[in-house]
């Protein structure tokens, strides 16, 4: 599906970048868009306000666990084949979601499980918008900003 059609179809789903709360009052991952509608321009709030809101939704994950996962995501973005042959590397990128599911299944801590579900939602929302290497790099940069804000807030 061409990028412009994807973005146009979802334009009515935009929100004001505020995190929402679930039934338990816990913050859940907010909806976000990697690019402004119909363009390949990154929204100025993406790496600031949006990243802060997403980071708040991840409180409960241990710093170590998120760092290991962040390192894995960065390693994929540094792969030289990503820019030249995105289709070949796309399967490795999509595998990240299953790795989060594995982490969710392995934890017994309810607070961490909720936060990991928010991480999974973050990746679900973000990776649906990744159709080329440039978009993946925008997503990874967003994750880097999220991780920076998360680390400031984490109580680990």
PDB file of C-alpha atoms in Angstrom:
ATOM      1  CA  UNK A   1       0.000   0.000   0.000  1.00  0.00           C
ATOM      2  CA  UNK A   2       1.505   3.375  -0.910  1.00  0.00           C
ATOM      3  CA  UNK A   3       2.526   5.494   2.034  1.00  0.00           C
ATOM      4  CA  UNK A   4       0.243   8.444   1.222  1.00  0.00           C
ATOM      5  CA  UNK A   5      -2.852   6.243   1.098  1.00  0.00           C
ATOM      6  CA  UNK A   6      -1.917   4.615   4.394  1.00  0.00           C
ATOM      7  CA  UNK A   7      -1.451   7.970   6.095  1.00  0.00           C
ATOM      8  CA  UNK A   8      -4.589   9.510   4.593  1.00  0.00           C
ATOM      9  CA  UNK A   9      -6.714   6.559   5.670  1.00  0.00           C
ATOM     10  CA  UNK A  10      -5.496   6.923   9.238  1.00  0.00           C
ATOM     11  CA  UNK A  11      -5.718  10.728   9.493  1.00  0.00           C
ATOM     12  CA  UNK A  12      -8.972  10.564  11.455  1.00  0.00           C
ATOM     13  CA  UNK A  13      -7.316   8.375  14.078  1.00  0.00           C
ATOM     14  CA  UNK A  14      -4.850  11.074  15.170  1.00  0.00           C
ATOM     15  CA  UNK A  15      -4.984  12.102  18.797  1.00  0.00           C
ATOM     16  CA  UNK A  16      -3.365  14.863  20.805  1.00  0.00           C
ATOM     17  CA  UNK A  17      -0.370  12.683  21.823  1.00  0.00           C
ATOM     18  CA  UNK A  18      -1.562  12.225  25.403  1.00  0.00           C
ATOM     19  CA  UNK A  19      -1.192   8.772  26.916  1.00  0.00           C
ATOM     20  CA  UNK A  20      -4.426   7.029  27.827  1.00  0.00           C
ATOM     21  CA  UNK A  21      -5.152   4.936  30.898  1.00  0.00           C
ATOM     22  CA  UNK A  22      -6.493   1.404  31.036  1.00  0.00           C
ATOM     23  CA  UNK A  23      -9.073   0.138  33.532  1.00  0.00           C
ATOM     24  CA  UNK A  24      -6.418  -0.158  36.263  1.00  0.00           C
ATOM     25  CA  UNK A  25      -5.439   3.495  35.791  1.00  0.00           C
ATOM     26  CA  UNK A  26      -2.099   2.467  34.279  1.00  0.00           C
ATOM     27  CA  UNK A  27      -0.761   4.465  31.353  1.00  0.00           C
ATOM     28  CA  UNK A  28      -1.006   2.715  28.004  1.00  0.00           C
ATOM     29  CA  UNK A  29       1.050   3.413  24.889  1.00  0.00           C
ATOM     30  CA  UNK A  30      -0.339   6.391  22.943  1.00  0.00           C
ATOM     31  CA  UNK A  31      -1.059   6.315  19.210  1.00  0.00           C
ATOM     32  CA  UNK A  32       1.673   7.997  17.150  1.00  0.00           C
ATOM     33  CA  UNK A  33       2.721   8.548  13.545  1.00  0.00           C
ATOM     34  CA  UNK A  34       6.302   8.476  12.286  1.00  0.00           C
ATOM     35  CA  UNK A  35       5.615  11.089   9.603  1.00  0.00           C
ATOM     36  CA  UNK A  36       3.323  14.046   9.151  1.00  0.00           C
ATOM     37  CA  UNK A  37       0.265  13.173   7.114  1.00  0.00           C
ATOM     38  CA  UNK A  38       1.000  12.592   3.418  1.00  0.00           C
ATOM     39  CA  UNK A  39       4.705  13.436   3.704  1.00  0.00           C
ATOM     40  CA  UNK A  40       8.036  11.934   4.621  1.00  0.00           C
ATOM     41  CA  UNK A  41       8.619  14.704   7.186  1.00  0.00           C
ATOM     42  CA  UNK A  42       9.034  13.759  10.822  1.00  0.00           C
ATOM     43  CA  UNK A  43       6.678  15.559  13.193  1.00  0.00           C
ATOM     44  CA  UNK A  44       8.553  17.957  15.478  1.00  0.00           C
ATOM     45  CA  UNK A  45       6.893  16.453  18.587  1.00  0.00           C
ATOM     46  CA  UNK A  46       7.797  12.863  17.753  1.00  0.00           C
ATOM     47  CA  UNK A  47      11.158  12.787  19.526  1.00  0.00           C
ATOM     48  CA  UNK A  48      10.015  15.027  22.371  1.00  0.00           C
ATOM     49  CA  UNK A  49       6.445  14.989  23.704  1.00  0.00           C
ATOM     50  CA  UNK A  50       5.442  11.747  22.007  1.00  0.00           C
ATOM     51  CA  UNK A  51       8.617   9.982  23.169  1.00  0.00           C
ATOM     52  CA  UNK A  52       8.019  11.187  26.738  1.00  0.00           C
ATOM     53  CA  UNK A  53       4.455   9.875  26.715  1.00  0.00           C
ATOM     54  CA  UNK A  54       5.574   6.501  25.384  1.00  0.00           C
ATOM     55  CA  UNK A  55       8.379   6.322  27.960  1.00  0.00           C
ATOM     56  CA  UNK A  56       5.870   6.900  30.777  1.00  0.00           C
ATOM     57  CA  UNK A  57       3.847   3.955  29.503  1.00  0.00           C
ATOM     58  CA  UNK A  58       6.927   1.727  29.832  1.00  0.00           C
ATOM     59  CA  UNK A  59       7.599   2.407  33.500  1.00  0.00           C
ATOM     60  CA  UNK A  60       7.701  -0.967  35.159  1.00  0.00           C
ATOM     61  CA  UNK A  61      10.201  -2.562  32.783  1.00  0.00           C
ATOM     62  CA  UNK A  62      13.616  -3.068  34.315  1.00  0.00           C
ATOM     63  CA  UNK A  63      16.382  -0.863  32.915  1.00  0.00           C
ATOM     64  CA  UNK A  64      18.464  -3.921  32.116  1.00  0.00           C
ATOM     65  CA  UNK A  65      15.700  -5.679  30.190  1.00  0.00           C
ATOM     66  CA  UNK A  66      14.864  -2.622  28.107  1.00  0.00           C
ATOM     67  CA  UNK A  67      18.568  -1.918  27.482  1.00  0.00           C
ATOM     68  CA  UNK A  68      19.137  -5.435  26.129  1.00  0.00           C
ATOM     69  CA  UNK A  69      16.174  -5.080  23.814  1.00  0.00           C
ATOM     70  CA  UNK A  70      17.207  -1.569  22.736  1.00  0.00           C
ATOM     71  CA  UNK A  71      20.691  -2.875  21.881  1.00  0.00           C
ATOM     72  CA  UNK A  72      19.136  -5.544  19.678  1.00  0.00           C
ATOM     73  CA  UNK A  73      17.018  -2.969  17.830  1.00  0.00           C
ATOM     74  CA  UNK A  74      20.052  -0.706  17.307  1.00  0.00           C
ATOM     75  CA  UNK A  75      22.100  -3.653  16.043  1.00  0.00           C
ATOM     76  CA  UNK A  76      19.518  -4.263  13.310  1.00  0.00           C
ATOM     77  CA  UNK A  77      19.542  -0.588  12.317  1.00  0.00           C
ATOM     78  CA  UNK A  78      23.335  -0.640  11.944  1.00  0.00           C
ATOM     79  CA  UNK A  79      23.198  -3.561   9.507  1.00  0.00           C
ATOM     80  CA  UNK A  80      24.570  -2.278   6.160  1.00  0.00           C
ATOM     81  CA  UNK A  81      22.206  -4.598   4.250  1.00  0.00           C
ATOM     82  CA  UNK A  82      19.196  -2.757   5.692  1.00  0.00           C
ATOM     83  CA  UNK A  83      19.643   0.236   3.401  1.00  0.00           C
ATOM     84  CA  UNK A  84      20.479  -1.757   0.285  1.00  0.00           C
ATOM     85  CA  UNK A  85      18.053  -4.665   0.620  1.00  0.00           C
ATOM     86  CA  UNK A  86      15.284  -3.786   3.082  1.00  0.00           C
ATOM     87  CA  UNK A  87      12.996  -6.629   1.982  1.00  0.00           C
ATOM     88  CA  UNK A  88      15.636  -9.184   2.953  1.00  0.00           C
ATOM     89  CA  UNK A  89      16.031  -7.717   6.460  1.00  0.00           C
ATOM     90  CA  UNK A  90      12.345  -7.027   7.050  1.00  0.00           C
ATOM     91  CA  UNK A  91      11.726 -10.463   8.557  1.00  0.00           C
ATOM     92  CA  UNK A  92      14.374  -9.809  11.225  1.00  0.00           C
ATOM     93  CA  UNK A  93      12.670  -6.534  12.079  1.00  0.00           C
ATOM     94  CA  UNK A  94       9.257  -8.174  12.398  1.00  0.00           C
ATOM     95  CA  UNK A  95      10.789 -10.848  14.637  1.00  0.00           C
ATOM     96  CA  UNK A  96      11.219  -8.152  17.308  1.00  0.00           C
ATOM     97  CA  UNK A  97       7.496  -8.330  18.112  1.00  0.00           C
ATOM     98  CA  UNK A  98       7.714 -12.033  18.904  1.00  0.00           C
ATOM     99  CA  UNK A  99      10.690 -11.385  21.164  1.00  0.00           C
ATOM    100  CA  UNK A 100       8.579  -8.950  23.171  1.00  0.00           C
ATOM    101  CA  UNK A 101       5.832 -11.590  23.394  1.00  0.00           C
ATOM    102  CA  UNK A 102       8.436 -14.001  24.737  1.00  0.00           C
ATOM    103  CA  UNK A 103       9.467 -11.467  27.402  1.00  0.00           C
ATOM    104  CA  UNK A 104       5.802 -10.984  28.362  1.00  0.00           C
ATOM    105  CA  UNK A 105       5.333 -14.724  28.746  1.00  0.00           C
ATOM    106  CA  UNK A 106       8.424 -15.091  30.911  1.00  0.00           C
ATOM    107  CA  UNK A 107       7.624 -12.420  33.467  1.00  0.00           C
ATOM    108  CA  UNK A 108       5.493 -13.057  36.535  1.00  0.00           C
ATOM    109  CA  UNK A 109       5.509  -9.455  37.711  1.00  0.00           C
ATOM    110  CA  UNK A 110       2.136  -7.880  36.859  1.00  0.00           C
ATOM    111  CA  UNK A 111       3.472  -4.321  36.681  1.00  0.00           C
ATOM    112  CA  UNK A 112       6.276  -5.367  34.332  1.00  0.00           C
ATOM    113  CA  UNK A 113       3.864  -7.441  32.241  1.00  0.00           C
ATOM    114  CA  UNK A 114       1.634  -4.354  31.749  1.00  0.00           C
ATOM    115  CA  UNK A 115       4.653  -2.267  30.777  1.00  0.00           C
ATOM    116  CA  UNK A 116       5.855  -4.964  28.368  1.00  0.00           C
ATOM    117  CA  UNK A 117       2.385  -5.014  26.803  1.00  0.00           C
ATOM    118  CA  UNK A 118       2.817  -1.269  26.240  1.00  0.00           C
ATOM    119  CA  UNK A 119       6.205  -1.943  24.631  1.00  0.00           C
ATOM    120  CA  UNK A 120       4.525  -4.467  22.377  1.00  0.00           C
ATOM    121  CA  UNK A 121       1.834  -1.901  21.479  1.00  0.00           C
ATOM    122  CA  UNK A 122       4.592   0.632  20.739  1.00  0.00           C
ATOM    123  CA  UNK A 123       6.226  -1.824  18.339  1.00  0.00           C
ATOM    124  CA  UNK A 124       2.900  -2.847  16.789  1.00  0.00           C
ATOM    125  CA  UNK A 125       2.013   0.788  16.054  1.00  0.00           C
ATOM    126  CA  UNK A 126       5.500   1.703  14.868  1.00  0.00           C
ATOM    127  CA  UNK A 127       6.347  -1.309  12.739  1.00  0.00           C
ATOM    128  CA  UNK A 128       3.030  -1.071  10.873  1.00  0.00           C
ATOM    129  CA  UNK A 129       4.360   2.234   9.541  1.00  0.00           C
ATOM    130  CA  UNK A 130       7.774   0.876   8.527  1.00  0.00           C
ATOM    131  CA  UNK A 131       7.823   0.131   4.808  1.00  0.00           C
ATOM    132  CA  UNK A 132      11.428   1.020   4.003  1.00  0.00           C
ATOM    133  CA  UNK A 133      14.821   1.513   5.642  1.00  0.00           C
ATOM    134  CA  UNK A 134      14.294   5.262   6.129  1.00  0.00           C
ATOM    135  CA  UNK A 135      11.101   4.675   8.114  1.00  0.00           C
ATOM    136  CA  UNK A 136      12.859   2.031  10.216  1.00  0.00           C
ATOM    137  CA  UNK A 137      15.598   4.531  11.045  1.00  0.00           C
ATOM    138  CA  UNK A 138      12.934   7.065  12.120  1.00  0.00           C
ATOM    139  CA  UNK A 139      11.364   4.383  14.321  1.00  0.00           C
ATOM    140  CA  UNK A 140      14.731   3.450  15.844  1.00  0.00           C
ATOM    141  CA  UNK A 141      15.468   7.120  16.553  1.00  0.00           C
ATOM    142  CA  UNK A 142      12.072   7.379  18.244  1.00  0.00           C
ATOM    143  CA  UNK A 143      12.900   4.314  20.337  1.00  0.00           C
ATOM    144  CA  UNK A 144      16.221   5.938  21.244  1.00  0.00           C
ATOM    145  CA  UNK A 145      14.380   9.057  22.441  1.00  0.00           C
ATOM    146  CA  UNK A 146      11.890   6.901  24.341  1.00  0.00           C
ATOM    147  CA  UNK A 147      14.740   5.016  25.984  1.00  0.00           C
ATOM    148  CA  UNK A 148      16.400   8.279  27.033  1.00  0.00           C
ATOM    149  CA  UNK A 149      13.217   9.559  28.672  1.00  0.00           C
ATOM    150  CA  UNK A 150      12.535   6.120  30.161  1.00  0.00           C
ATOM    151  CA  UNK A 151      15.952   5.980  31.783  1.00  0.00           C
ATOM    152  CA  UNK A 152      15.346   9.319  33.464  1.00  0.00           C
ATOM    153  CA  UNK A 153      12.037   8.071  34.925  1.00  0.00           C
ATOM    154  CA  UNK A 154      13.028   4.457  35.739  1.00  0.00           C
ATOM    155  CA  UNK A 155      13.298   3.455  39.404  1.00  0.00           C
ATOM    156  CA  UNK A 156      15.509   0.410  38.890  1.00  0.00           C
TER     157      UNK A 156
END
